[in-house]
Tab-separated table of C-alpha atoms in Angstrom:
chain	number	residue	atom	x	y	z
H	1	MET	CA	140.203	-61.718	-118.139
H	2	PRO	CA	140.253	-58.054	-119.061
H	3	TYR	CA	139.444	-57.276	-115.473
H	4	VAL	CA	142.336	-59.395	-114.282
H	5	VAL	CA	144.679	-57.641	-116.696
H	6	ARG	CA	143.606	-54.197	-115.601
H	7	VAL	CA	144.362	-54.762	-111.915
H	8	PRO	CA	148.152	-54.529	-112.286
H	9	TYR	CA	147.835	-51.378	-114.377
H	10	LEU	CA	145.418	-49.833	-111.930
H	11	SER	CA	147.442	-50.821	-108.867
H	12	LEU	CA	150.758	-49.595	-110.234
H	13	PRO	CA	149.884	-45.882	-109.881
H	14	VAL	CA	148.576	-46.574	-106.413
H	15	LEU	CA	151.819	-48.264	-105.434
H	16	LEU	CA	153.815	-45.374	-106.850
H	17	VAL	CA	151.799	-42.900	-104.818
H	18	LEU	CA	152.310	-44.965	-101.672
H	19	LEU	CA	156.038	-45.218	-102.287
H	20	LEU	CA	156.309	-41.488	-102.872
H	21	GLY	CA	154.331	-40.862	-99.714
H	22	LEU	CA	156.602	-43.089	-97.687
H	23	ALA	CA	159.651	-41.454	-99.204
H	24	GLY	CA	158.292	-38.059	-98.304
H	25	ALA	CA	157.507	-39.181	-94.778
H	26	GLY	CA	161.097	-40.162	-94.142
H	27	PRO	CA	162.584	-36.656	-94.148
H	28	ALA	CA	159.677	-35.368	-92.085
H	29	GLY	CA	160.436	-37.853	-89.358
H	30	ALA	CA	164.114	-37.142	-89.598
H	31	ALA	CA	163.517	-33.420	-89.277
H	32	ASP	CA	162.504	-33.976	-85.683
H	33	ARG	CA	166.019	-35.126	-84.835
H	34	PRO	CA	168.909	-32.656	-84.392
H	35	VAL	CA	170.854	-32.077	-87.594
H	36	VAL	CA	174.235	-30.358	-88.053
H	37	GLU	CA	175.698	-29.216	-91.368
H	38	LEU	CA	178.999	-27.540	-92.266
H	39	SER	CA	179.749	-25.014	-94.956
H	40	ARG	CA	182.733	-27.152	-96.038
H	41	ALA	CA	183.950	-30.577	-95.023
H	42	GLN	CA	187.685	-29.719	-94.952
H	43	ALA	CA	189.531	-26.721	-93.519
H	44	GLY	CA	192.977	-25.906	-92.238
H	45	THR	CA	194.040	-24.610	-88.864
H	46	GLY	CA	193.380	-20.899	-88.550
H	47	GLY	CA	190.367	-20.952	-90.830
H	48	SER	CA	186.724	-21.255	-89.924
H	49	VAL	CA	183.568	-23.082	-90.945
H	50	THR	CA	179.943	-22.080	-90.753
H	51	VAL	CA	177.889	-24.497	-88.677
H	52	THR	CA	174.132	-24.615	-89.219
H	53	GLY	CA	171.618	-26.793	-87.436
H	54	SER	CA	167.934	-27.599	-87.329
H	55	GLY	CA	165.584	-29.821	-85.379
H	56	TRP	CA	166.870	-28.644	-81.997
H	57	ARG	CA	164.807	-27.556	-79.036
H	58	PRO	CA	163.693	-23.914	-79.319
H	59	ARG	CA	165.698	-21.387	-77.303
H	60	ALA	CA	168.247	-24.051	-76.328
H	61	LEU	CA	171.860	-23.219	-75.450
H	62	LEU	CA	174.331	-25.298	-77.484
H	63	THR	CA	178.100	-25.776	-77.501
H	64	LEU	CA	180.128	-26.254	-80.698
H	65	LEU	CA	183.468	-28.074	-80.448
H	66	VAL	CA	186.062	-29.557	-82.795
H	67	CYS	CA	186.737	-33.077	-81.504
H	68	GLY	CA	189.135	-35.825	-82.519
H	69	GLN	CA	188.855	-39.614	-82.463
H	70	ALA	CA	185.177	-39.361	-83.296
H	71	GLU	CA	182.670	-40.419	-85.921
H	72	PRO	CA	178.972	-39.526	-86.238
H	73	SER	CA	178.045	-43.198	-85.889
H	74	ARG	CA	180.059	-43.748	-82.705
H	75	GLY	CA	180.194	-40.247	-81.270
H	76	VAL	CA	183.191	-38.773	-79.449
H	77	THR	CA	184.852	-41.888	-78.069
H	78	GLY	CA	187.128	-40.014	-75.666
H	79	GLY	CA	184.534	-37.594	-74.342
H	80	THR	CA	185.135	-33.860	-74.142
H	81	ASN	CA	188.796	-34.523	-73.311
H	82	SER	CA	189.205	-35.230	-77.039
H	83	CYS	CA	187.876	-31.769	-77.994
H	84	ALA	CA	189.423	-28.324	-78.328
H	85	ASN	CA	187.381	-26.933	-75.443
H	86	ALA	CA	189.207	-23.606	-75.218
H	87	ASP	CA	188.257	-22.700	-78.808
H	88	GLY	CA	184.639	-23.814	-78.684
H	89	ARG	CA	181.649	-21.573	-79.286
H	90	ALA	CA	178.161	-21.262	-77.831
H	91	VAL	CA	174.927	-20.486	-79.636
H	92	THR	CA	171.229	-20.267	-78.791
H	93	THR	CA	168.639	-21.708	-81.158
H	94	ASP	CA	165.748	-19.611	-82.404
H	95	ALA	CA	162.031	-20.237	-81.912
H	96	GLU	CA	162.106	-22.926	-84.629
H	97	GLY	CA	165.122	-24.788	-83.242
H	98	ARG	CA	167.623	-23.527	-85.841
H	99	PHE	CA	171.007	-21.843	-85.504
H	100	ARG	CA	173.952	-20.550	-87.525
H	101	ARG	CA	177.421	-19.913	-86.072
H	102	GLU	CA	181.000	-19.430	-87.212
H	103	LEU	CA	183.450	-21.885	-85.640
H	104	PRO	CA	187.258	-21.513	-85.820
H	105	VAL	CA	189.118	-24.579	-87.019
H	106	VAL	CA	191.787	-25.747	-84.560
H	107	GLU	CA	193.646	-28.989	-83.992
H	108	PRO	CA	192.059	-31.143	-81.272
H	109	PRO	CA	194.299	-32.683	-78.609
H	110	VAL	CA	193.961	-36.166	-80.206
H	111	PRO	CA	194.343	-37.351	-83.803
H	112	CYS	CA	191.516	-37.348	-86.320
H	113	PRO	CA	189.040	-38.553	-87.641
H	114	CYS	CA	187.455	-35.309	-86.450
H	115	VAL	CA	183.949	-33.960	-86.155
H	116	VAL	CA	182.169	-30.805	-85.129
H	117	HIS	CA	180.349	-31.879	-82.010
H	118	VAL	CA	177.180	-29.967	-81.065
H	119	ALA	CA	175.430	-30.690	-77.761
H	120	THR	CA	172.900	-29.037	-75.479
H	121	VAL	CA	174.117	-27.411	-72.277
H	122	THR	CA	170.930	-27.370	-70.203
H	123	GLY	CA	167.615	-29.168	-70.311
H	124	ALA	CA	167.018	-32.451	-72.121
H	125	GLY	CA	170.203	-33.892	-73.571
H	126	ALA	CA	170.709	-33.896	-77.340
H	127	GLU	CA	173.793	-34.005	-79.538
H	128	ALA	CA	174.832	-34.373	-83.162
H	129	ASP	CA	178.096	-34.584	-85.107
H	130	ALA	CA	179.281	-33.526	-88.557
H	131	VAL	CA	182.468	-34.830	-90.202
H	132	LEU	CA	185.295	-32.292	-90.505
H	133	GLN	CA	188.740	-32.951	-92.008
H	134	VAL	CA	191.366	-30.781	-90.321
H	135	ALA	CA	194.099	-30.313	-92.917
H	136	GLY	CA	197.585	-31.156	-91.668
H	137	HIS	CA	196.392	-32.888	-88.476
H	138	ALA	CA	197.409	-36.471	-87.708
H	139	VAL	CA	194.926	-39.216	-88.465
H	140	GLU	CA	194.708	-42.529	-86.626
H	141	PRO	CA	192.082	-45.260	-86.826
H	142	LEU	CA	189.526	-45.443	-84.076
H	143	PRO	CA	189.944	-48.193	-81.488
H	144	ALA	CA	187.980	-51.305	-82.350
H	145	ASP	CA	184.549	-51.532	-80.810
H	146	ARG	CA	185.074	-54.772	-78.927
H	147	ALA	CA	181.692	-54.877	-77.342
H	148	GLY	CA	178.714	-55.442	-79.572
H	149	GLY	CA	176.350	-54.451	-76.784
H	150	ARG	CA	174.781	-51.020	-76.701
H	151	LEU	CA	173.021	-49.532	-73.711
H	152	SER	CA	169.941	-47.370	-73.917
H	153	LEU	CA	167.929	-45.575	-71.258
H	154	LEU	CA	164.630	-47.302	-70.418
H	155	ALA	CA	163.228	-45.217	-67.557
H	156	GLU	CA	163.541	-41.742	-66.135
H	157	THR	CA	166.468	-40.996	-63.896
H	158	ARG	CA	166.163	-39.916	-60.280
H	159	LEU	CA	168.436	-38.840	-57.455
H	160	ARG	CA	168.092	-40.737	-54.205
H	161	GLY	CA	169.099	-39.294	-50.868
H	162	SER	CA	168.830	-36.052	-48.962
H	163	GLY	CA	170.988	-33.599	-47.077
H	164	GLY	CA	171.701	-33.688	-43.357
H	165	LEU	CA	173.082	-31.584	-40.549
H	166	LEU	CA	176.637	-31.842	-41.850
H	167	THR	CA	175.525	-30.667	-45.290
H	168	TRP	CA	173.832	-27.697	-43.602
H	169	PHE	CA	177.264	-26.793	-42.210
H	170	GLY	CA	179.071	-27.087	-45.561
H	171	SER	CA	179.744	-30.812	-45.936
H	172	PRO	CA	179.876	-32.039	-49.578
H	173	PRO	CA	176.346	-32.804	-50.851
H	174	ALA	CA	175.983	-36.420	-51.996
H	175	ARG	CA	173.259	-38.342	-53.830
H	176	THR	CA	172.828	-41.626	-55.679
H	177	LEU	CA	171.944	-41.516	-59.386
H	178	VAL	CA	169.448	-44.280	-60.211
H	179	VAL	CA	168.801	-45.217	-63.862
H	180	THR	CA	167.394	-48.219	-65.695
H	181	VAL	CA	169.211	-49.184	-68.900
H	182	GLY	CA	168.723	-51.936	-71.434
H	183	ASN	CA	171.099	-53.714	-73.770
H	184	VAL	CA	169.879	-53.177	-77.333
H	185	GLY	CA	173.000	-54.753	-78.866
H	186	THR	CA	173.852	-58.268	-79.931
H	187	SER	CA	176.380	-59.184	-77.249
H	188	PRO	CA	176.419	-58.896	-73.454
H	189	VAL	CA	177.886	-55.842	-71.721
H	190	LYS	CA	180.101	-56.808	-68.799
H	191	ASP	CA	181.197	-54.352	-66.097
H	192	PRO	CA	180.367	-51.209	-68.120
H	193	VAL	CA	182.215	-47.992	-67.335
H	194	PHE	CA	179.915	-44.980	-67.110
H	195	GLN	CA	180.848	-41.332	-66.991
H	196	VAL	CA	179.006	-39.242	-64.415
H	197	GLY	CA	179.275	-35.486	-64.799
H	198	THR	CA	178.041	-32.538	-62.764
H	199	SER	CA	177.666	-29.064	-64.218
H	200	HIS	CA	176.679	-25.743	-62.664
H	201	GLY	CA	174.946	-23.152	-64.811
H	202	VAL	CA	176.386	-22.916	-68.311
H	203	PHE	CA	179.697	-24.582	-67.445
H	204	ALA	CA	180.650	-27.892	-69.046
H	205	PRO	CA	180.232	-31.042	-66.919
H	206	GLN	CA	183.139	-32.415	-64.943
H	207	TRP	CA	183.209	-36.118	-65.847
H	208	ARG	CA	184.269	-38.980	-63.607
H	209	ASP	CA	184.560	-42.620	-64.648
H	210	GLN	CA	182.593	-45.089	-62.525
H	211	ARG	CA	182.466	-48.819	-63.154
H	212	TRP	CA	179.280	-50.779	-62.545
H	213	ARG	CA	179.859	-54.402	-61.630
H	214	GLY	CA	177.575	-56.778	-63.476
H	215	THR	CA	176.579	-58.161	-66.866
H	216	ILE	CA	173.684	-57.001	-69.024
H	217	ARG	CA	172.696	-59.601	-71.608
H	218	PRO	CA	171.256	-58.719	-75.043
H	219	GLY	CA	167.666	-57.686	-74.622
H	220	GLY	CA	168.055	-57.481	-70.848
H	221	LYS	CA	167.893	-54.518	-68.522
H	222	ALA	CA	169.516	-53.500	-65.268
H	223	ARG	CA	169.093	-50.897	-62.575
H	224	ILE	CA	172.235	-48.822	-62.254
H	225	GLU	CA	173.060	-46.905	-59.058
H	226	LEU	CA	176.063	-44.579	-59.118
H	227	PRO	CA	177.194	-42.160	-56.376
H	228	VAL	CA	177.347	-38.441	-57.116
H	229	GLU	CA	179.137	-35.917	-54.914
H	230	LEU	CA	179.740	-32.173	-55.175
H	231	ALA	CA	182.426	-29.999	-53.625
H	232	ALA	CA	182.133	-28.771	-50.039
H	233	GLY	CA	179.893	-25.749	-49.684
H	234	ALA	CA	178.327	-26.180	-53.138
H	235	HIS	CA	174.869	-24.690	-53.608
H	236	GLY	CA	172.623	-23.655	-56.465
H	237	ASP	CA	171.212	-25.381	-59.541
H	238	TYR	CA	173.275	-28.315	-60.829
H	239	THR	CA	172.763	-30.875	-63.596
H	240	VAL	CA	173.840	-34.508	-63.254
H	241	SER	CA	174.652	-36.219	-66.573
H	242	LEU	CA	175.255	-39.879	-67.396
H	243	LYS	CA	177.335	-40.861	-70.416
H	244	TYR	CA	178.225	-44.248	-71.877
H	245	GLY	CA	180.205	-44.947	-75.027
H	246	GLY	CA	180.502	-41.246	-75.814
H	247	LYS	CA	176.721	-40.772	-75.753
H	248	VAL	CA	174.807	-38.877	-73.091
H	249	LEU	CA	172.157	-41.270	-71.775
H	250	ALA	CA	170.424	-39.096	-69.203
H	251	GLU	CA	170.431	-35.738	-67.445
H	252	HIS	CA	168.777	-34.841	-64.166
H	253	PRO	CA	168.510	-31.445	-62.410
H	254	TRP	CA	169.711	-31.120	-58.838
H	255	GLY	CA	168.867	-28.117	-56.692
H	256	VAL	CA	171.291	-27.808	-53.778
H	257	GLY	CA	170.307	-25.576	-50.854
H	258	ARG	CA	172.619	-23.000	-49.351
H	259	PRO	CA	174.601	-24.161	-46.285
H	260	TRP	CA	173.150	-21.650	-43.828
H	261	GLY	CA	175.074	-23.252	-40.964
H	262	VAL	CA	178.289	-21.809	-42.391
H	263	THR	CA	176.701	-18.356	-42.519
H	264	LEU	CA	175.533	-18.719	-38.923
H	265	PHE	CA	179.013	-19.808	-37.873
H	266	TRP	CA	180.671	-16.752	-39.399
H	267	VAL	CA	178.068	-14.450	-37.863
H	268	LEU	CA	178.842	-15.889	-34.427
H	269	VAL	CA	182.556	-15.576	-35.093
H	270	CYS	CA	182.145	-11.912	-36.029
H	271	LEU	CA	180.267	-11.291	-32.767
H	272	VAL	CA	182.192	-13.453	-30.295
H	273	VAL	CA	185.765	-12.845	-31.435
H	274	PRO	CA	185.632	-9.009	-31.188
H	275	ALA	CA	184.012	-9.273	-27.744
H	276	ALA	CA	186.720	-11.693	-26.565
H	277	LEU	CA	189.478	-9.463	-27.952
H	278	PHE	CA	187.936	-6.438	-26.233
H	279	ARG	CA	187.837	-8.213	-22.867
H	280	ALA	CA	191.391	-9.460	-23.327
H	281	GLY	CA	192.539	-5.928	-24.152
H	282	LEU	CA	190.901	-4.562	-21.008
H	283	ALA	CA	192.609	-7.234	-18.932
H	284	VAL	CA	196.003	-6.389	-20.431
H	285	VAL	CA	195.517	-2.667	-19.840
H	286	ASP	CA	194.417	-3.274	-16.262
H	287	HIS	CA	197.442	-5.489	-15.637
H	288	ALA	CA	199.945	-3.097	-17.224
H	289	ARG	CA	198.867	0.199	-15.610
H	290	PRO	CA	200.632	1.414	-12.398
H	291	ARG	CA	198.938	0.342	-9.191
H	292	HIS	CA	199.198	3.432	-6.787
H	293	PRO	CA	200.294	6.495	-8.737
H	294	VAL	CA	197.912	8.836	-6.849
H	295	HIS	CA	198.541	7.596	-3.286
H	296	ALA	CA	202.284	7.920	-3.682
H	297	ALA	CA	202.002	11.663	-4.367
H	298	ARG	CA	199.885	12.426	-1.288
H	299	PRO	CA	201.649	13.544	1.933
H	300	PRO	CA	201.419	11.162	4.885
H	301	ARG	CA	198.243	11.639	6.897
H	302	ARG	CA	198.685	12.877	10.510
H	303	ARG	CA	196.814	10.991	13.147
H	304	LEU	CA	195.020	12.913	15.878
H	305	PRO	CA	195.885	12.050	19.498
H	306	ARG	CA	193.481	9.651	21.157
H	307	LEU	CA	191.352	11.342	23.807
H	308	PRO	CA	190.957	9.811	27.260
H	309	ALA	CA	187.758	7.973	28.032
H	310	ALA	CA	186.430	10.839	30.187
H	311	ARG	CA	186.881	13.398	27.343
H	312	ARG	CA	185.338	11.359	24.592
H	313	PRO	CA	182.002	12.525	23.211
H	314	SER	CA	179.013	11.088	25.001
H	315	GLY	CA	177.626	9.393	21.949
H	316	LEU	CA	176.388	9.723	18.470
H	317	PRO	CA	173.097	11.515	17.806
H	318	TRP	CA	171.425	8.396	16.285
H	319	VAL	CA	172.166	6.223	19.320
H	320	ALA	CA	169.508	5.952	22.052
H	321	PRO	CA	170.214	7.976	25.241
H	322	ASP	CA	170.282	4.869	27.411
H	323	ALA	CA	172.486	2.861	25.083
H	324	GLY	CA	175.572	5.039	24.921
H	325	PRO	CA	179.001	3.639	24.366
H	326	PRO	CA	180.897	2.258	27.353
H	327	GLY	CA	182.890	4.854	29.262
H	328	SER	CA	180.463	7.708	28.587
H	329	THR	CA	179.510	10.324	31.246
H	330	LYS	CA	176.074	8.786	31.853
H	331	ASP	CA	177.623	5.411	32.653
H	332	MET	CA	180.092	7.059	35.015
H	333	LYS	CA	177.240	8.805	36.823
H	334	LYS	CA	175.287	5.589	37.031
H	335	SER	CA	178.312	3.763	38.453
H	336	ALA	CA	178.800	6.506	41.037
H	337	ASN	CA	175.164	6.334	42.117
H	338	MET	CA	175.368	2.560	42.459
H	339	LYS	CA	178.512	2.845	44.540
H	340	LYS	CA	176.879	5.525	46.704
H	341	SER	CA	173.804	3.332	47.288
H	342	ALA	CA	175.999	0.416	48.150
H	343	ASN	CA	177.968	2.504	50.655
H	344	MET	CA	174.778	3.783	52.241
H	345	LYS	CA	173.438	0.249	52.667
H	346	LYS	CA	176.747	-0.860	54.098
H	347	SER	CA	176.718	2.042	56.648
H	348	ALA	CA	173.145	1.203	57.652
H	349	ASN	CA	174.072	-2.402	58.214
H	350	VAL	CA	177.014	-1.398	60.355
H	351	LYS	CA	174.823	0.862	62.522
H	352	ASN	CA	172.269	-1.870	62.991
H	353	THR	CA	174.965	-4.242	64.030
H	354	ARG	CA	176.254	-1.833	66.665
H	355	THR	CA	172.823	-1.229	68.063
């Protein structure tokens, strides 16, 4: 019996130690998640608040924005269009994932409830919100969350597709974003509307709404394929982001090659066009200049009288002696000898006939 009575007294300290250990383990696990804190929870327009954070990725570039129609539990329901983007700030975390930055308080383009929204710009996506009351700004209730379903990323994203000849000549690069999501909520999600954004360097993503046709039941999963397209001639390092319900689900890098065909085209243009213009200019000059300005100034040429055939030169020095031109002296002598021989034969024939 004494042994039975001692067990509760001996186990009570052990239980207290276990409870304290579990309580201490909670903040340690939470420290791994991004945390944002404000120096004050309420401020008026024109003032500023000090934003501090911890648990972020080391040396990460973050953006700080004042956003309306948002709550930490639901995020920024209207996306970055609900934020004062022009008055945001950027900060880089230290080696331990901490930061501290002053942020001016301005009125967002939509009514409150408002938050200070902190999100990563490059690398793995992460974001966190802290409640901020903007004094004097309108306040409206958030739209009811009609869908009880919540989507979560289940597998790594990938971009399907490749460039072609037209892309090499400056056509808009296009890919297909493939993700696998699951419904971790209590009700089905029908025809969800995703936001696909593309960002270049440190610039904020440009979001476009894209509806996926289908229904994802609670506990189910689906493979989502959404088209992504950049502007014509785009090249460099881009990041494709996928957002649903104000939360960034996935980010994927996209390296776009330079359209060298466009460069080759302009090189050919710079070589061919000047050559064509030069030839056209020569043709115009040749057509416009006077035709016979030199011949008109010369006096008329006098023609020498034509010599008779007997007085012409016997022949050129490069012509053979026996192949002189017709009418030369040698031909005349030859003709005379032939006539003389013919006359002598004719006289001999006449004498023979008489005899």
